[in-house]
XYZ file of C-alpha atoms in Angstrom:
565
model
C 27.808 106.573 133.459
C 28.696 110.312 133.221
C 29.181 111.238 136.765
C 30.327 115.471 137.759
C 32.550 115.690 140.051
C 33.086 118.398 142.581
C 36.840 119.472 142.991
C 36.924 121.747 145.933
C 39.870 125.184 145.446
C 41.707 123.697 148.203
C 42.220 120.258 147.635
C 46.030 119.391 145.922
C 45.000 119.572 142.383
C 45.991 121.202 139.585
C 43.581 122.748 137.090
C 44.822 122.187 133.470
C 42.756 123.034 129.979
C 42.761 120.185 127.435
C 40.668 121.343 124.053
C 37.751 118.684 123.164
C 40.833 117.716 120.422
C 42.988 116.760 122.511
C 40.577 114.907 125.130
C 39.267 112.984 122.244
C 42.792 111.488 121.777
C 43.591 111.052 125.181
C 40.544 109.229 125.383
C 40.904 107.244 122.183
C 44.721 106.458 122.698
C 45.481 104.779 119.801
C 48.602 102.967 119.280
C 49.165 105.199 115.606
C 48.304 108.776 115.768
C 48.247 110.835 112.951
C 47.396 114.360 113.397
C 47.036 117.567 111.315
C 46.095 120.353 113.195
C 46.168 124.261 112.279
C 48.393 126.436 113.893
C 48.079 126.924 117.202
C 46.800 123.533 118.340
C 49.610 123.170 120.960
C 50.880 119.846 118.384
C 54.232 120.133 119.833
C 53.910 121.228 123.481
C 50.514 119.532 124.251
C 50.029 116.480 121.948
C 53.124 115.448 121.682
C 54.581 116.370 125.135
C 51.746 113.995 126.618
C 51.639 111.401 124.269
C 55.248 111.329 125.146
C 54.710 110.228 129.156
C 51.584 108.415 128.120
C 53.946 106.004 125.783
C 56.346 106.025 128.263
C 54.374 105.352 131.822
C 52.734 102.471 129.532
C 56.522 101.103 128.462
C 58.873 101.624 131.330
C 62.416 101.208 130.206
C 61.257 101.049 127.000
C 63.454 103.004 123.687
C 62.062 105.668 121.719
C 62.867 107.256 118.347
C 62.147 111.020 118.312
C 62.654 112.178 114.931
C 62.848 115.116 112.344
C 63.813 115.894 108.804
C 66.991 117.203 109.780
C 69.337 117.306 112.847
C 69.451 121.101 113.136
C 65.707 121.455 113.207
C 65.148 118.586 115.741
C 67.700 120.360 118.021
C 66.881 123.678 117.513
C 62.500 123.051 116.965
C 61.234 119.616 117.606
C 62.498 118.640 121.252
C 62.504 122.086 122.823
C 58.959 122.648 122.032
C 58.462 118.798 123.881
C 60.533 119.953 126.754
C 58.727 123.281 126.806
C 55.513 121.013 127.175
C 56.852 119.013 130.290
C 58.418 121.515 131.992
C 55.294 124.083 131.525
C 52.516 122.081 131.072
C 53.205 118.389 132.447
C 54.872 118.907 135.578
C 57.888 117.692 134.773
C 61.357 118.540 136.511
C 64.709 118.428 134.619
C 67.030 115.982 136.709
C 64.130 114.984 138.656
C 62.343 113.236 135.397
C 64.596 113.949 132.665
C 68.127 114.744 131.971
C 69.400 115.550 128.126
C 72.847 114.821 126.431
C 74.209 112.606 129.731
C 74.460 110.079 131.380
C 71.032 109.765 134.435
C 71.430 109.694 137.852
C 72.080 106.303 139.574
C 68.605 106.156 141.207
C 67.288 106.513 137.276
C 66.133 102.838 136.231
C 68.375 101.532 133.594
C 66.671 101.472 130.057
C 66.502 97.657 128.576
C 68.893 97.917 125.889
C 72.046 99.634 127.575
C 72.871 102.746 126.243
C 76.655 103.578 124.748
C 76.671 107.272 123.789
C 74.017 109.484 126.085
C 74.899 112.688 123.426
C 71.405 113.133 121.401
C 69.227 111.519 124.040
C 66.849 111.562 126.692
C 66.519 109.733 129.586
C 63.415 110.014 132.138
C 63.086 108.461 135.952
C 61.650 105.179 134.543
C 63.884 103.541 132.486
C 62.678 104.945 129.140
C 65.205 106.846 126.441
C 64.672 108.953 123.694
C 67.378 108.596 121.038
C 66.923 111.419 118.745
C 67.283 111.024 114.690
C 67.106 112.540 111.569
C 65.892 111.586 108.181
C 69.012 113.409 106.522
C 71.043 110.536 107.838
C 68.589 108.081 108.147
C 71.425 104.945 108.539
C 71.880 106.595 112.468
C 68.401 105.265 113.405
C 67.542 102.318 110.505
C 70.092 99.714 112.322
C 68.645 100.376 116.171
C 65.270 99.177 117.546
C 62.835 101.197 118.978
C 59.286 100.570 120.934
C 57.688 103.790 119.262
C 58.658 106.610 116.776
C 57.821 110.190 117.150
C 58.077 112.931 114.756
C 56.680 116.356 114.988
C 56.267 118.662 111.412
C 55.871 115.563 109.592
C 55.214 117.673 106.364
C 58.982 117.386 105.761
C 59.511 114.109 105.698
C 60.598 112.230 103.013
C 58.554 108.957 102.661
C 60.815 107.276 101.003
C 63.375 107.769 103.706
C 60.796 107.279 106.478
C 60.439 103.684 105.161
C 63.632 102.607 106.075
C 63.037 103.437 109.695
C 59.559 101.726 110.009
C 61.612 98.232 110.215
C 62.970 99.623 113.441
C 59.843 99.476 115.148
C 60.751 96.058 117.404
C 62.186 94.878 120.497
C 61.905 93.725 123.651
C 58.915 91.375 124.969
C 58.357 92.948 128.292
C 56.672 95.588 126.857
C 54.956 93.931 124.341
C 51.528 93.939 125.874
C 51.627 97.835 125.436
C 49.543 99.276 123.134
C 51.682 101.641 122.376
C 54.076 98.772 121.160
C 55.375 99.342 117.564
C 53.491 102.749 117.449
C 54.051 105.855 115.559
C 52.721 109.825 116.804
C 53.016 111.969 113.696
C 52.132 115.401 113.989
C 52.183 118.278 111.415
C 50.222 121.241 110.056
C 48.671 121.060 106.638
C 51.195 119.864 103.697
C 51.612 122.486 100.731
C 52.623 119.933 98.082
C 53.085 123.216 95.856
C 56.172 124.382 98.518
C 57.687 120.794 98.326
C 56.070 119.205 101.192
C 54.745 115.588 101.638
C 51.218 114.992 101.903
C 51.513 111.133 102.811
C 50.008 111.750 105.797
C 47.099 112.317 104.610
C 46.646 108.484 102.783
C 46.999 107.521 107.081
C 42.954 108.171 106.918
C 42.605 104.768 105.147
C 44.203 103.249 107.911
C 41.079 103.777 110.521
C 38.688 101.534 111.459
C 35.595 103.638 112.077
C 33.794 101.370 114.289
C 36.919 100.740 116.308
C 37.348 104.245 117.100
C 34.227 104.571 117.843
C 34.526 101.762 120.393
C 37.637 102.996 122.098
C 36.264 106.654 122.780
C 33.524 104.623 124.734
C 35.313 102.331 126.641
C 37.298 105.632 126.889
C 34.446 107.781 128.661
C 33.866 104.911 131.070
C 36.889 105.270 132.328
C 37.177 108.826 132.914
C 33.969 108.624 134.420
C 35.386 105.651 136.817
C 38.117 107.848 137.642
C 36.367 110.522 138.580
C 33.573 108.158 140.721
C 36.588 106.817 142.317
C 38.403 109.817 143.421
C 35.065 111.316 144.474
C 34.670 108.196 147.124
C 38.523 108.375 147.991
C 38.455 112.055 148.810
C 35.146 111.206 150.684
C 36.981 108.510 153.014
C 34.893 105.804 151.758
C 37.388 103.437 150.837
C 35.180 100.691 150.663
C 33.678 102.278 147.476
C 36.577 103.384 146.533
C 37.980 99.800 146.192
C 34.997 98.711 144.546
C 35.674 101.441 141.971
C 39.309 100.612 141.600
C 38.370 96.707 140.639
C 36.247 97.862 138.377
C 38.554 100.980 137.003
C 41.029 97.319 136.216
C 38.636 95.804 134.465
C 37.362 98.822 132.115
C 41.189 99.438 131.800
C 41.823 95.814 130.298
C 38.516 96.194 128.048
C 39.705 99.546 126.698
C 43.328 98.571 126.129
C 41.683 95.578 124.107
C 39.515 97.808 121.781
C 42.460 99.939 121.344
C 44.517 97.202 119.802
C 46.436 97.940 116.378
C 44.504 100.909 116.279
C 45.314 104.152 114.235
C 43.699 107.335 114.113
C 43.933 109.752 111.743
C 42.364 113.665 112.978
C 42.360 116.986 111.423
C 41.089 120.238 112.037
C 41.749 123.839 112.159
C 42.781 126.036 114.345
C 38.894 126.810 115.521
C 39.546 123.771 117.513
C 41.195 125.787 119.774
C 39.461 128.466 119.508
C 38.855 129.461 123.313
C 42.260 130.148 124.167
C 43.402 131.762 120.694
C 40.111 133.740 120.645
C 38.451 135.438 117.763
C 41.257 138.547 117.879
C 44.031 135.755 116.849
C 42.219 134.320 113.787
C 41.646 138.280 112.488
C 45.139 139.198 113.012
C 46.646 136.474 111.127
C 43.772 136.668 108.301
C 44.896 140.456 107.840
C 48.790 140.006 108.323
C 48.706 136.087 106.017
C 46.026 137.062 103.247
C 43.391 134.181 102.872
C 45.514 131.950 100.823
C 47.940 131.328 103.598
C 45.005 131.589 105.195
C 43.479 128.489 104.159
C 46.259 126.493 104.862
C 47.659 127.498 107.898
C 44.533 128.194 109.891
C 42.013 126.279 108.159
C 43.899 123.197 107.128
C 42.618 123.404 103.620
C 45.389 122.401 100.499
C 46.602 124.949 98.702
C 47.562 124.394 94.741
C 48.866 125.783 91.919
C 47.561 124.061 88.523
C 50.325 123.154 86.559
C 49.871 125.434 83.818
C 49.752 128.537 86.263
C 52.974 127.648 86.764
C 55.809 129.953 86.140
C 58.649 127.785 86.381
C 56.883 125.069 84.861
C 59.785 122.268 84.206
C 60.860 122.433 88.398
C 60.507 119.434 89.798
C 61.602 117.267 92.644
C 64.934 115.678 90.640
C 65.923 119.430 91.199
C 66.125 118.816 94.824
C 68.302 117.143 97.516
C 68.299 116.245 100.946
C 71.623 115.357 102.276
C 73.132 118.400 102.134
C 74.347 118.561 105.613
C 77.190 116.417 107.037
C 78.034 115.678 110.757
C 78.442 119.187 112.113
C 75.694 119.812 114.191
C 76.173 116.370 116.001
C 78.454 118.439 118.444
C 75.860 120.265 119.474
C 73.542 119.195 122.601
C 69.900 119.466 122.910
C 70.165 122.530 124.617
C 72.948 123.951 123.405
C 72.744 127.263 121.567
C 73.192 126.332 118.120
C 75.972 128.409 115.677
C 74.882 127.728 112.053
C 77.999 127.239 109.776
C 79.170 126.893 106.128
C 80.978 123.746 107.707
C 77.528 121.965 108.138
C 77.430 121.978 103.805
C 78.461 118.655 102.180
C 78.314 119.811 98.548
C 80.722 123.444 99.735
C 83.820 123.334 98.441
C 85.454 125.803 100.687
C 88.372 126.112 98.759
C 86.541 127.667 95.848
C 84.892 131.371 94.835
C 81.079 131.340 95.613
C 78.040 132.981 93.324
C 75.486 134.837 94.863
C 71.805 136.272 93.278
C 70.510 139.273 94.872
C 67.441 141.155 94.821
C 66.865 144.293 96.385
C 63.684 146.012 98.280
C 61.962 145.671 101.532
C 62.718 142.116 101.593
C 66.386 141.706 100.546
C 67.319 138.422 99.180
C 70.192 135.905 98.660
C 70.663 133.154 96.925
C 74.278 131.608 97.467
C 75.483 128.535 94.495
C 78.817 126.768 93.221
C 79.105 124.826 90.269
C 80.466 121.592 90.573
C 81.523 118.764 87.852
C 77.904 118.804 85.627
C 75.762 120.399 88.687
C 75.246 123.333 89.631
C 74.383 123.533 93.745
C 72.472 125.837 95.442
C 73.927 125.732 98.800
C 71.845 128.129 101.242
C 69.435 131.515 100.886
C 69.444 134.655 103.080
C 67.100 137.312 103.396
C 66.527 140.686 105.386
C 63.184 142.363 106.091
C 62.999 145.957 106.568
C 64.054 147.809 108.604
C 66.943 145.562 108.388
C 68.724 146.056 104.847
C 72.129 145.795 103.176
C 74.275 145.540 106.326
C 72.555 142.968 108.130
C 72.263 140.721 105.141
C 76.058 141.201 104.549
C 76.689 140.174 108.175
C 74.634 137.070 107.986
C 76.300 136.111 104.863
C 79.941 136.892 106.856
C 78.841 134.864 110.121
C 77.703 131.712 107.658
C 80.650 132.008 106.019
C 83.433 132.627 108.369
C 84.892 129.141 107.930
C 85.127 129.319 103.822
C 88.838 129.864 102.752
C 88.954 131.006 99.652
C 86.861 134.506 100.499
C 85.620 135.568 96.974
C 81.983 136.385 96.119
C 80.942 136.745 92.379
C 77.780 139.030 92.671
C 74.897 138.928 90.605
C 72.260 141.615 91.160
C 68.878 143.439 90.627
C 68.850 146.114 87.765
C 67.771 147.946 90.116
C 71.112 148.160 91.747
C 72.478 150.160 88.956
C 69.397 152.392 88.842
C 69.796 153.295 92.537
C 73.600 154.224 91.919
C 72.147 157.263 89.913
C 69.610 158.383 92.278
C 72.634 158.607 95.223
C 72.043 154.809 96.700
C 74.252 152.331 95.248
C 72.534 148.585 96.866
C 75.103 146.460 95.176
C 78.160 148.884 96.484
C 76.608 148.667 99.880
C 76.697 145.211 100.113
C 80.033 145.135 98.660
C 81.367 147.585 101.089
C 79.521 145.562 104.065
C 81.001 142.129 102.960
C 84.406 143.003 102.850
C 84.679 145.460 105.463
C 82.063 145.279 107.938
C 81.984 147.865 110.518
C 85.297 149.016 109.161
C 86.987 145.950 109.867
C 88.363 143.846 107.452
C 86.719 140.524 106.712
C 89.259 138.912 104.366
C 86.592 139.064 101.417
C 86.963 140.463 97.767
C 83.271 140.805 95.994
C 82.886 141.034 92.228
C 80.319 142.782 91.094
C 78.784 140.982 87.906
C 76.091 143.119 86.904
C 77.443 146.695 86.736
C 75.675 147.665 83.154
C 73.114 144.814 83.054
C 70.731 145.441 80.701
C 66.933 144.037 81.710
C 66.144 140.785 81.744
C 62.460 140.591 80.517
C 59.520 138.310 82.195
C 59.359 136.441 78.648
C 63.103 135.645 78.832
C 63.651 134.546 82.169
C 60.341 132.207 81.356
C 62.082 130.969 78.313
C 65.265 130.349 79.650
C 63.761 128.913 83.156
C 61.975 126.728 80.679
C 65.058 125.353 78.911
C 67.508 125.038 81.742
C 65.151 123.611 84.190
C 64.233 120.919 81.496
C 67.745 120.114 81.009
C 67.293 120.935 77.034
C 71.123 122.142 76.901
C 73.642 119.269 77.311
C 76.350 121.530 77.965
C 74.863 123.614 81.033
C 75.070 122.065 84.074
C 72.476 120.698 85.897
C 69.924 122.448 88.879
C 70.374 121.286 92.323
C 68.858 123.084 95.483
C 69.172 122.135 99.009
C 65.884 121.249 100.224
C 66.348 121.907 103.623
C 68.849 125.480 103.377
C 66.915 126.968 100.328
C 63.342 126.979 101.944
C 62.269 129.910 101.077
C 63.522 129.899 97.520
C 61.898 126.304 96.572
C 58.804 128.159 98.162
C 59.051 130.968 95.717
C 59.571 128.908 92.629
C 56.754 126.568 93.043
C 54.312 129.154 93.783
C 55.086 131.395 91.268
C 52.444 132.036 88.661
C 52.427 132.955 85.156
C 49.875 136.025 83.713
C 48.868 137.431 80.395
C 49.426 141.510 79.754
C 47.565 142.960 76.690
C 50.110 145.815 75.458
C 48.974 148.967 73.898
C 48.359 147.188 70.415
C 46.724 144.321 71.490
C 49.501 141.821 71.564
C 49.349 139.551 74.576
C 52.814 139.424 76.692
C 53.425 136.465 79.258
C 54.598 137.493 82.236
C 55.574 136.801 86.147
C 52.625 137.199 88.588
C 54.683 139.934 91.159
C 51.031 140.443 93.268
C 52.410 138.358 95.570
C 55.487 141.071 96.444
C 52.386 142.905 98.184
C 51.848 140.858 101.021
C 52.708 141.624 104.679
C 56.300 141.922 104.851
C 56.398 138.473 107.213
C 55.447 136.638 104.579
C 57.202 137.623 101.797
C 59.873 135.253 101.936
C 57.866 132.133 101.966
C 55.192 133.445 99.637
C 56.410 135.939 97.438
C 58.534 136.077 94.061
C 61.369 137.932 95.805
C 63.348 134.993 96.451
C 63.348 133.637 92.292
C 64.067 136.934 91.318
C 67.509 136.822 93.392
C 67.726 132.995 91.504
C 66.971 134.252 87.794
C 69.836 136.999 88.137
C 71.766 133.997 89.555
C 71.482 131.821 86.673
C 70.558 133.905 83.705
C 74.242 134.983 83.374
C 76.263 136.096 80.446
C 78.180 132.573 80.018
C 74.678 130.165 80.624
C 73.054 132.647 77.988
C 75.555 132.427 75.531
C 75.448 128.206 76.133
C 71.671 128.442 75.723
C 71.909 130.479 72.594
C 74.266 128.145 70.553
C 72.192 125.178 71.668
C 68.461 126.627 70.793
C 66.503 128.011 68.062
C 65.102 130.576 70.452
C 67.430 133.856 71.161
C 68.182 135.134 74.531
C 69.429 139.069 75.250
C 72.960 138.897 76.643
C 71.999 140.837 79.775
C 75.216 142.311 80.112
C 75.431 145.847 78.056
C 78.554 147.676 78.298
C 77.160 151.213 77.556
């Protein structure tokens, strides 16, 4: 029944670009989408910003969850890429569909559930909200109801946690006949289980029921084509053809809305789906500026791993990880607010206490900022600088994080390199000393310590070795390795992909050491990729007290890297 139709430049109709991805969904509609699509496939601003009205012209007055891992990154990423899509691509109006963080206009139809608090949510013309969540503080959204969930960047989220909101998915009768009822719309680019991300999206492709699918694209493609035969007659003023079309546009409607029943549909491709807009240019670009192994994943969707005995820091695991390091902080913030990140947002800071801080130096500066705590030992948030920026910048990043800590002192532990700049005329760790507690020449209240002045090396071998131990919790009386998950990105990134190799020495002997290749990339991706990041963590941790614990406790020595020469 494929029918062309003729849309003359003049008529009142506007001309929008849908990639055969996306028309395959909108044609399928299923009730549980799960998509993984290479960057650039519009996931956020296309995908979801339609499925979005679709779910919501199908369930007027219906409530929606709209949910990321964390609060920041659904303010800050999540719902201003699906406004972006609206507003751009959608043709919708703020206060004229939607208004954020208030209360709608009177001529707004009321949602069916009435709503208390309006901060965190969006309401549109119809009746419909969206109640926005996090899986950081999952109880928020667990004891509510909603009609469908959302989530964009799905790679981040927990599973576990995500199972306490499926329960949620319930409510109200009169829009039980959706299909759309009790749905999910997860979106994400490839996982990298090797950078801590969840792959359970990928387990969603047992889910589909081939022939199904198949059945709902066709009943799909019918009605497209009835559309189309119906507009052509409408716009031709023969209306008595046109209502013969529109019966049988109701009854196509009913039969597809049948085959699409319960139906989930898993998809995922590279970016080459798209590959008319982004054009051949795009996909060299980012093959020269990734490398191929980023490559692979970003573009091409493929899963990247590291076997396990590549693996440098082989005893990390997920137990060193947590995910609730953020408290209520951000919940003053509105959707489109301008968001000020802040020390105050850390649950596991105490404020009142002196904070540790790793640094490495080089084109890509980086910080890693801990506390110890009762047995645990908390990695709290990482920085970094690319050049040109350098010493200053990262001290005023650290300063504007920070500004709310009250007890200002900063125990530093640095680079080697720090010291051997201070005899060539550069002095990185005095730099950053200088910038931290005077920036600008101003006073910032902060006294810095610097730990490392005489450090000795600390070899590939023994950071490997003592990595090994302390990461396997082999000492009883060294505390124990926690990392935020969600403020120590880049570092998690850096440990799990680092790699071990062999060096044959002069006499033959082979020496293990830390892959550093990976400190060659384009400088935009050396802090997700590179080694940069665990370097400023081993000068961290491998400290004079931790060796000396690891030394009484093990039949293995460790160098005390502090040498007062």
């Amino acid at each position: 029944m494929s029918v062309k139709t003729h849309v003359p430049l003049n008529d009142n109709v506007e001309g929008r670009y849908g990639s055969w991805v996306k028309q395959s969904i909108d044609l399928i509609s299923p009730k549980n989408l799960f998509f993984i699509g290479g960057r650039g496939t519009a996931k956020s601003t296309d995908i979801q910003a339609e499925r979005t009205q679709d779910v919501s012209y199908d369930m007027p007055r219906a409530q929606f969850a709209m949910v990321s891992d964390t609060y920041f990154n659904a303010l800050d990423k999540i719902v201003p890429g699906i406004i972006e899509g609206w507003r751009e691509r959608k043709g919708w109006i703020e206060d004229v569909h939607y208004v954020t963080d208030k209360r709608p206009p009177e001529h707004f139809k009321k949602p069916y559930k009435p709503v208390v608090q309006y901060k965190h949510t969006i309401s549109l013309f119809n009746g419909c909200i969206f109640k926005l969540g996090s899986l950081d503080r999952i109880a928020n959204l667990a004891g509510d109801s909603f009609q469908h969930v959302f989530g964009d960047e799905v790679k981040f989220f927990n599973p576990d946690k995500l199972k306490k909101l499926m329960p949620a998915r319930r409510g109200f009768p009169e829009v039980s006949g959706s299909t759309y009822y009790r749905g999910t719309t997860f979106t994400t680019d490839m996982p990298n289980v090797v950078e801590g991300e969840f792959d359970w999206i990928l387990e969603r492709a047992d889910l589909m029921d081939k022939d199904q699918i198949i059945l709902a694209l066709r009943c799909g493609c019918v009605v497209s084509d009835i559309r189309k035969e119906y507009y052509e007659a409408f716009n031709k003023g023969d209306y008595k053809k046109a209502n013969l079309h529109k019966k049988n546009l109701e009854r196509w409607v009913e039969r597809w809305a049948r085959a699409r029943k319960d139906l989930s549909f898993f998809y995922m491709v590279s970016s080459f789906a798209n590959a008319d807009i982004l054009q051949v240019g795009y996909f060299k670009d980012v093959l020269e500026s990734d490398g191929i192994e980023a490559f692979k994943s970003s573009i091409l969707s493929l899963k990247p791993d590291v076997k396990k005995g590549e693996k440098f820091y082989g005893n990390f695991g997920e137990h060193h990880l947590y995910d609730d390091g953020l408290n209520d902080y951000y919940d003053k913030f509105g959707i489109l607010d301008e968001k000020k990140e802040s020390c105050l947002s850390l649950k596991y800071l105490d404020r009142k206490k002196a904070l540790d801080a790793g640094l490495d130096f080089g084109d890509m500066c980086s910080l890693v900022i801990g506390q110890p705590r009762g047995n645990y030992y908390y990695l709290l948030k990482n920085m970094f600088t690319l050049a040109p920026e350098s010493s200053k910048e990262l001290a005023k990043k650290f300063i504007d994080f920070f500004e709310d800590h009250q007890y200002k002192v900063l125990d530093l532990y640095y680079d080697r390199s720090g010291n051997q700049y201070q005899k060539q005329g550069r002095d990185w760790a005095g730099e950053i000393k200088d910038h931290i507690e005077k920036y600008d020449g101003v006073s910032t209240g902060w006294r810095v310590n610097l730990m490392s002045r005489n450090q000795a090396n600390i070899t590939h071998d023994q950071e490997f070795r003592f990595m090994k131990g302390f990461m396997g919790e082999h000492w009883t009386r060294m505390p124990k390795l926690k990392i935020d998950k969600f403020q120590c990105m880049q570092l998690i990134s850096s440990i799990r992909l680092a790699k071990i190799k062999m060096k044959r020495t002069a006499t033959g002997a082979n020496i293990l050491q830390k892959d550093k290749t990976s400190e060659k990339l384009p400088l935009s991706k050396l802090p997700m990729y590179s080694t940069n990041m665990s370097d400023a963590f081993k000068y961290l941790m491998y400290r004079k007290s931790y060796v000396k614990i690891a030394n009484r406790s093990s039949t293995q020595t460790f160098n005390d890297p502090v040498i007062v020469g």
